XYZ file of C-alpha atoms in Angstrom:
384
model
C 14.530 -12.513 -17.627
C 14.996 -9.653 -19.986
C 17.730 -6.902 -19.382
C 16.652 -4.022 -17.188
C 16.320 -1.832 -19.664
C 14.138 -4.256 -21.743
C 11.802 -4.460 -19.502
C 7.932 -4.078 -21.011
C 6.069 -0.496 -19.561
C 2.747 -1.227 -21.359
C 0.639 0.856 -23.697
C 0.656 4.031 -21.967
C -0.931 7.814 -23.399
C 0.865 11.144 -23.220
C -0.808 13.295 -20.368
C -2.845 16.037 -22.046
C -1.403 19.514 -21.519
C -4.229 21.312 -19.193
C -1.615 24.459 -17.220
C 0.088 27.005 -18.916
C 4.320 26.922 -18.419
C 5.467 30.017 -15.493
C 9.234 30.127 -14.100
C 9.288 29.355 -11.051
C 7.832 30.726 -7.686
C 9.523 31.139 -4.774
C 8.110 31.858 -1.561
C 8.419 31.650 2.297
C 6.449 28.228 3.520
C 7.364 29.200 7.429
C 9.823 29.903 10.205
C 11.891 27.740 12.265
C 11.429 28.060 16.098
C 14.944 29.696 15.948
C 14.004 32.110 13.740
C 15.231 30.681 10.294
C 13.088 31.088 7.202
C 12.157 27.660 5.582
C 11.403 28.729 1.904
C 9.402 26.900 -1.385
C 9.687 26.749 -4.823
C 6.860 25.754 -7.132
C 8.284 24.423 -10.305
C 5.426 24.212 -13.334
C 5.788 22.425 -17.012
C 3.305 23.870 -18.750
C 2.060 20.036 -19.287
C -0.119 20.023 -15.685
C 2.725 19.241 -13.418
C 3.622 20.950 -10.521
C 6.709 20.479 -8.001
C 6.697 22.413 -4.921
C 9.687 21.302 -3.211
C 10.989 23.431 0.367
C 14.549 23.850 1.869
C 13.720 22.113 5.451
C 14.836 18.480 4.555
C 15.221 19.349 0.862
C 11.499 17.744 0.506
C 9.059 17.596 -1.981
C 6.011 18.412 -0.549
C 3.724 18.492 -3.327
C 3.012 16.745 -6.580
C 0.367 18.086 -8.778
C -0.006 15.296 -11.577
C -3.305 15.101 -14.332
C -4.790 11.529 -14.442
C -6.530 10.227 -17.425
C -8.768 12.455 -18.238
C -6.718 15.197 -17.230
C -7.722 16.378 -14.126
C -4.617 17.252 -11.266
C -4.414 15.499 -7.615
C -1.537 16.076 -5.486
C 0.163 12.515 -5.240
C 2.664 12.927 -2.411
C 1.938 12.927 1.192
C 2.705 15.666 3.115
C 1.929 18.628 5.110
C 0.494 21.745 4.924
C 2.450 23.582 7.494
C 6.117 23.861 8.705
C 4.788 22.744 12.116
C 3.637 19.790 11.117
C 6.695 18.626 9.453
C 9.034 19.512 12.798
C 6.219 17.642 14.650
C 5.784 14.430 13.181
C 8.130 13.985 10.020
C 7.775 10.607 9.086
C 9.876 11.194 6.018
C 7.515 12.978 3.866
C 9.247 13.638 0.362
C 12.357 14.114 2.244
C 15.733 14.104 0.865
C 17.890 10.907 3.284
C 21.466 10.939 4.246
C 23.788 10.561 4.815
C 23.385 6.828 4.557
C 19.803 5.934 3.944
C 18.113 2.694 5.323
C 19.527 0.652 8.091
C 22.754 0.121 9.154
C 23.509 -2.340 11.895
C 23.536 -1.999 15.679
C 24.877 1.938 14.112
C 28.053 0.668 13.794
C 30.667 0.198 10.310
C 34.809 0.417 10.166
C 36.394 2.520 7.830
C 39.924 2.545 7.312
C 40.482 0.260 10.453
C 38.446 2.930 12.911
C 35.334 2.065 13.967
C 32.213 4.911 14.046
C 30.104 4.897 16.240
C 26.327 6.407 14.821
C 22.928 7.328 16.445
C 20.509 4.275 16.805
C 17.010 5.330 16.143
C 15.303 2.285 14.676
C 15.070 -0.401 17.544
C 19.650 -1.119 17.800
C 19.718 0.360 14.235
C 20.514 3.451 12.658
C 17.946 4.441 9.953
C 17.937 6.922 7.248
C 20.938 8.843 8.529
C 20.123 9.273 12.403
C 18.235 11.349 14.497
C 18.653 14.433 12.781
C 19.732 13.617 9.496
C 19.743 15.313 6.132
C 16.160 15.441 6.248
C 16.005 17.407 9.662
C 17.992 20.140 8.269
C 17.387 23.262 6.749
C 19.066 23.393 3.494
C 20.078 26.626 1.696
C 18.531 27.341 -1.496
C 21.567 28.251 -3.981
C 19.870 28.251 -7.817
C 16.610 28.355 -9.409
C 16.401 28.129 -13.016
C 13.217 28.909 -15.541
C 13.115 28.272 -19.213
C 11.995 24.828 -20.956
C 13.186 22.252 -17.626
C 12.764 24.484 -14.503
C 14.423 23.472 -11.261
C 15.595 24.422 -8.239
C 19.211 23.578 -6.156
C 19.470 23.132 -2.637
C 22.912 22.704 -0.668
C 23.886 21.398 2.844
C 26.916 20.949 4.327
C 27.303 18.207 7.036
C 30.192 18.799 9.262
C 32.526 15.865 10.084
C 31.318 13.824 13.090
C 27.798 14.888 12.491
C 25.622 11.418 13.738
C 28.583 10.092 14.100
C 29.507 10.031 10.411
C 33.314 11.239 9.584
C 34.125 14.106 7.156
C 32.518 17.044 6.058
C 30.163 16.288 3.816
C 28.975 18.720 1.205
C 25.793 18.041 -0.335
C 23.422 18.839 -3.557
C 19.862 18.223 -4.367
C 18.076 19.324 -7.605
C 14.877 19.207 -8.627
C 14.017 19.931 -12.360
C 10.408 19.076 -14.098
C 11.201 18.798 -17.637
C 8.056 18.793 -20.326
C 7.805 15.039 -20.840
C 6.594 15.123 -17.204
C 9.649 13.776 -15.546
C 10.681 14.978 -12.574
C 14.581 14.512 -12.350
C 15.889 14.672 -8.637
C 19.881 14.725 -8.631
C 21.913 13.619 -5.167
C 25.661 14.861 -5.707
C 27.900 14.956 -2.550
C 31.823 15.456 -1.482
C 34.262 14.673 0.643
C 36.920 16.057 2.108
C 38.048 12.696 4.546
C 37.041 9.132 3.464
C 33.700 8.350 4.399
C 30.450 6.456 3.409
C 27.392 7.860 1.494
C 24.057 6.561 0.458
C 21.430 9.291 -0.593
C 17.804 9.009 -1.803
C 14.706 10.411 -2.325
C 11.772 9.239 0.600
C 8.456 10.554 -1.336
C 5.273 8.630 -0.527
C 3.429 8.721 -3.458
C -0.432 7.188 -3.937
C -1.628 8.256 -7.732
C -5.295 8.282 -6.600
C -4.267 11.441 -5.310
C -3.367 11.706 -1.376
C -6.553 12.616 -0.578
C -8.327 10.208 -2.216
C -8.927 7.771 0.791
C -7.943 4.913 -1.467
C -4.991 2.694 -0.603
C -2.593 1.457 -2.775
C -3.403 -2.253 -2.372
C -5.090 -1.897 -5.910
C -1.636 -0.435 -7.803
C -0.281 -3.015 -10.484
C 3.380 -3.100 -9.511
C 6.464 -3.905 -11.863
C 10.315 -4.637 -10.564
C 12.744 -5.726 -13.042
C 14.802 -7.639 -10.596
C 15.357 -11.358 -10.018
C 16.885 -11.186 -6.550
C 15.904 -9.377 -3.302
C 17.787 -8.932 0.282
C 16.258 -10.811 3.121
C 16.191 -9.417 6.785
C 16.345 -10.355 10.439
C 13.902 -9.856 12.832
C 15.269 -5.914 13.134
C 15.308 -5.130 8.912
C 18.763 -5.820 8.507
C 19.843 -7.538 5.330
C 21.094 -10.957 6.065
C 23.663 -10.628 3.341
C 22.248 -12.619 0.801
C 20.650 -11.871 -2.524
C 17.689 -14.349 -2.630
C 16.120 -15.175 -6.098
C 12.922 -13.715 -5.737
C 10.871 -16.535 -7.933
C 8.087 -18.341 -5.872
C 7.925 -15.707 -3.654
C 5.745 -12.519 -2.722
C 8.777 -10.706 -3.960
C 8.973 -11.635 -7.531
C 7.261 -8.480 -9.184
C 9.307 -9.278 -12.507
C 5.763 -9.253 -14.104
C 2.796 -6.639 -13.162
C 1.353 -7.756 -10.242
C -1.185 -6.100 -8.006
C 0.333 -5.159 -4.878
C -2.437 -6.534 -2.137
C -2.115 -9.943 -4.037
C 0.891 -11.471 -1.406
C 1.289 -8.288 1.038
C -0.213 -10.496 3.614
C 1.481 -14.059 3.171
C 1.851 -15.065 6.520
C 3.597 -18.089 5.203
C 6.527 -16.065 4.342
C 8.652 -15.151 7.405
C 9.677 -11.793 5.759
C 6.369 -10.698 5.243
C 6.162 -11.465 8.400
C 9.323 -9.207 9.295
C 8.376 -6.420 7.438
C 4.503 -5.990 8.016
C 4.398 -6.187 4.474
C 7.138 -5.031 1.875
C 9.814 -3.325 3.393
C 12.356 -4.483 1.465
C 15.645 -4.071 -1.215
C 15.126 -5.289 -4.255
C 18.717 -5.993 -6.472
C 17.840 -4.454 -9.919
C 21.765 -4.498 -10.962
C 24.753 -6.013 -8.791
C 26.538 -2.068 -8.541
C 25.593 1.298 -9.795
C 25.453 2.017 -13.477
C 26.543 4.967 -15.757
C 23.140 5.847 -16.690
C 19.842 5.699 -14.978
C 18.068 2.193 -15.608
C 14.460 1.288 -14.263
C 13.948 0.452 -10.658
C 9.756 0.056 -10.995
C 6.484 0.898 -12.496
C 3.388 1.629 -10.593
C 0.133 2.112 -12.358
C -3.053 3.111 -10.857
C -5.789 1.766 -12.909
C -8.607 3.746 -11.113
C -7.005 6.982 -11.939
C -5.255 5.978 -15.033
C -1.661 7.501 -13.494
C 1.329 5.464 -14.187
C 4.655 6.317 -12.451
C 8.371 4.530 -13.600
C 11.027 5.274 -11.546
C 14.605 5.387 -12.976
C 17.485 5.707 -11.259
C 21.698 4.335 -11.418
C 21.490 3.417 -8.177
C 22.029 -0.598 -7.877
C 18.840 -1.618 -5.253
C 15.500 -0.139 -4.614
C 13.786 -0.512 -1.611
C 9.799 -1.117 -1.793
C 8.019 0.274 1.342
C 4.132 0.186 1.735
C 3.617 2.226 4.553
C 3.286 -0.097 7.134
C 4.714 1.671 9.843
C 1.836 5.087 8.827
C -0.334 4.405 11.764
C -3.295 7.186 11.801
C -1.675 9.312 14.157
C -1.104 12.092 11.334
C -3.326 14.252 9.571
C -2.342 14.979 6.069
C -2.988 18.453 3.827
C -6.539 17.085 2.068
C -7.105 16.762 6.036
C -7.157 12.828 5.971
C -5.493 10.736 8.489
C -3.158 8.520 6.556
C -2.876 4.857 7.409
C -1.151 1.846 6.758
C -0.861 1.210 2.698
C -1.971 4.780 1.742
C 0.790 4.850 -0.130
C 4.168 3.310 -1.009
C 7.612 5.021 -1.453
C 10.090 3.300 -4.134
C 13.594 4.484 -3.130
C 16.673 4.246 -5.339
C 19.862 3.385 -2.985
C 22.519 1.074 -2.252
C 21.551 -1.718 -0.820
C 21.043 -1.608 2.655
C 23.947 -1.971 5.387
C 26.522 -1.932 3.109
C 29.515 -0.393 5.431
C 29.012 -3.963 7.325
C 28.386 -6.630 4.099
C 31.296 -6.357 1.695
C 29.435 -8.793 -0.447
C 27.448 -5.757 -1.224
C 29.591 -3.811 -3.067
C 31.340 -0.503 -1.222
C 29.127 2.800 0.021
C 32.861 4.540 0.372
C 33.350 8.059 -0.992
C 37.264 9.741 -0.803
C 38.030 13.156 -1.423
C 38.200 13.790 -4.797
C 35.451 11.759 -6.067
C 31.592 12.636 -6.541
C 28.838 10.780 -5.649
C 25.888 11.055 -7.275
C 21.996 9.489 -7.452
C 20.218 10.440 -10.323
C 16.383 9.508 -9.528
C 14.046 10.184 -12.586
C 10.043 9.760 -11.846
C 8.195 9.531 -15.292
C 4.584 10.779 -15.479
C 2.178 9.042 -17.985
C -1.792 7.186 -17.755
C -2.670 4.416 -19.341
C -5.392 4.325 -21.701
C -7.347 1.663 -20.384
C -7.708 -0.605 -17.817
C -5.666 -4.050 -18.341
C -5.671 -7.615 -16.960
C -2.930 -8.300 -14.611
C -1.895 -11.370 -12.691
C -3.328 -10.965 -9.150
């Protein structure tokens, strides 16, 4: 296999510029039930783009991106209210902390002291706890105009929050540059030794999210050669399994729906489908370095996802179970879309084979996630 960074994206066109460029907007999107105001910004390129991300959960709710012939469709699910969002979550575009995926039975030692953490996924703790980063209202603390607008939100997680030691203080920006990349940068401190995994949990489905039309059709590209296998409760066994042979090896395109129901493959199985951590480098890296490539060939839209994060987890919705009514006014379902989310790999704290989730005072962590915007120009052949 090539080098990450080698990897082929395919003959791919510029999206045609069809807004005119505006600083950005901010506004008031609702009110807590305690009286707090959850606010949005809308960031615009001037290239038909447009971010509007809000300070409950740090999310992105929409995504405004042309397809090939240049007409816009919002490509993120979400909501339309604030209510909806305090209701029934589910993640939506939310930024995850402070340790995102699973980590087993909620449970990791640290300096010789165990912590104790909320279980919310079956005897796991998932994405951070019960009220994690992206149950939070986050204070809005920049918002820049000019050629790359953005917006900077800030929380600050006080030590023993879900059961997590230190206090935590953490960043999130959003900035929409005009190549139509949207840049989202994690940055947290310490100020006792603790452990920190942050990502980005969009759902994105480039027919637009209220086009009815799953993702099952996408062309899918990871540039990795090994995956992590789980138990029966989505925890990492601890190895790194080459992924050749398998319904995991996406090292070429490969339509999604081709091997998301192998029954023959126990983690299928496991996962409903792909719900899994792929191992695109062995530790995180300097600079950003390609995690996947989705392309829609219906709608032309092609998405590559950068980030220096080491693993990416793959998720096609298959816990979405039509209980939810989105903003078009759909009810979203299993496969209507698929998140791609730059991390360390999951349960870390509890595999040192993994590398070390670990952050001391002093140090920064950061998660640099860059989503590239472009369609291809026609439809291609791809192994199925």
């Amino acid at each position: 296999m090539r080098g990450v960074g080698a990897v082929a994206l395919g003959a791919c066109a510029a999206i045609p510029a069809v807004a005119q460029a505006s600083e950005p907007v901010r506004t008031v999107f609702g009110t807590l039930p305690d009286g707090r105001t959850v606010e949005e910004v809308t960031l615009t390129n001037g290239k038909g783009v447009t971010a509007r991300v809000i300070s409950w959960g740090a999310l992105l709710r929409t995504l405004e991106v042309p397809d090939r012939a240049g007409k816009p469709a919002d490509i993120v699910l979400g909501y339309k209210d604030l209510a909806s969002y305090l209701d029934k979550p589910n993640y939506f575009g939310a930024s995850i902390g402070r340790y995102a995926n699973r980590i087993r039975a909620g449970r990791f030692t640290l300096d010789g002291q165990t912590y104790t953490l909320a279980t919310n996924d079956g005897p796991n703790a998932l994405h951070g706890g019960t009220a994690g980063l992206d149950k939070r209202l986050w204070t809005i603390t920049e918002v820049k105009g000019g050629a790359t607008p953005s917006v900077t939100l800030r929380y600050v997680s006080p030590d023993g929050e879900e059961g997590y030691p230190g206090t935590l203080t953490v960043t999130a920006t959003y900035a929409l540059d005009a190549a139509n990349t949207l840049t989202v940068t994690y940055q947290a401190t310490t100020d006792k030794p603790t452990i920190v995994n942050l990502t980005n949990h969009s759902f994105f489905n480039l027919a637009g999210e209220g086009s009815g039309r799953s993702i099952l059709d996408n062309i899918l590209t990871i540039p990795a050669e090994r995956y992590t296998p789980v138990d029966a409760t989505l925890i990492p066994t601890g190895e790194h399994v080459p992924v050749a042979g398998t319904p995991f090896d996406f090292r070429t395109p490969t339509v999604i729906g081709a091997r998301i129901r192998d029954g023959r493959d126990i983690q299928i199985v496991r996962g409903r489908g792909y719900d899994h951590n792929w191992v695109v480098t062995d530790k995180p890296t300097a600079e950003p370095h390609l995690m996947a490539r989705v392309e829609d060939p219906a709608s032309g839209r092609v998405l590559e996802v950068a980030s220096n994060q080491p693993g990416v987890q793959f998720y096609t919705g298959n816990f979405i179970d039509a209980t939810v009514v989105g903003k078009s006014g759909l009810v979203y379902r299993q496969s209507d879309a698929l998140a791609i989310e730059p991390e360390l790999f999951p349960d870390t704290p509890n595999q040192p084979a993994f590398g070390s989730a670990r952050l001391d005072p002093g140090a920064t962590y950061r998660n640099v996630i860059t989503y590239r915007f472009s369609t291809s120009s026609a439809h291609r052949t791809h192994e199925k």
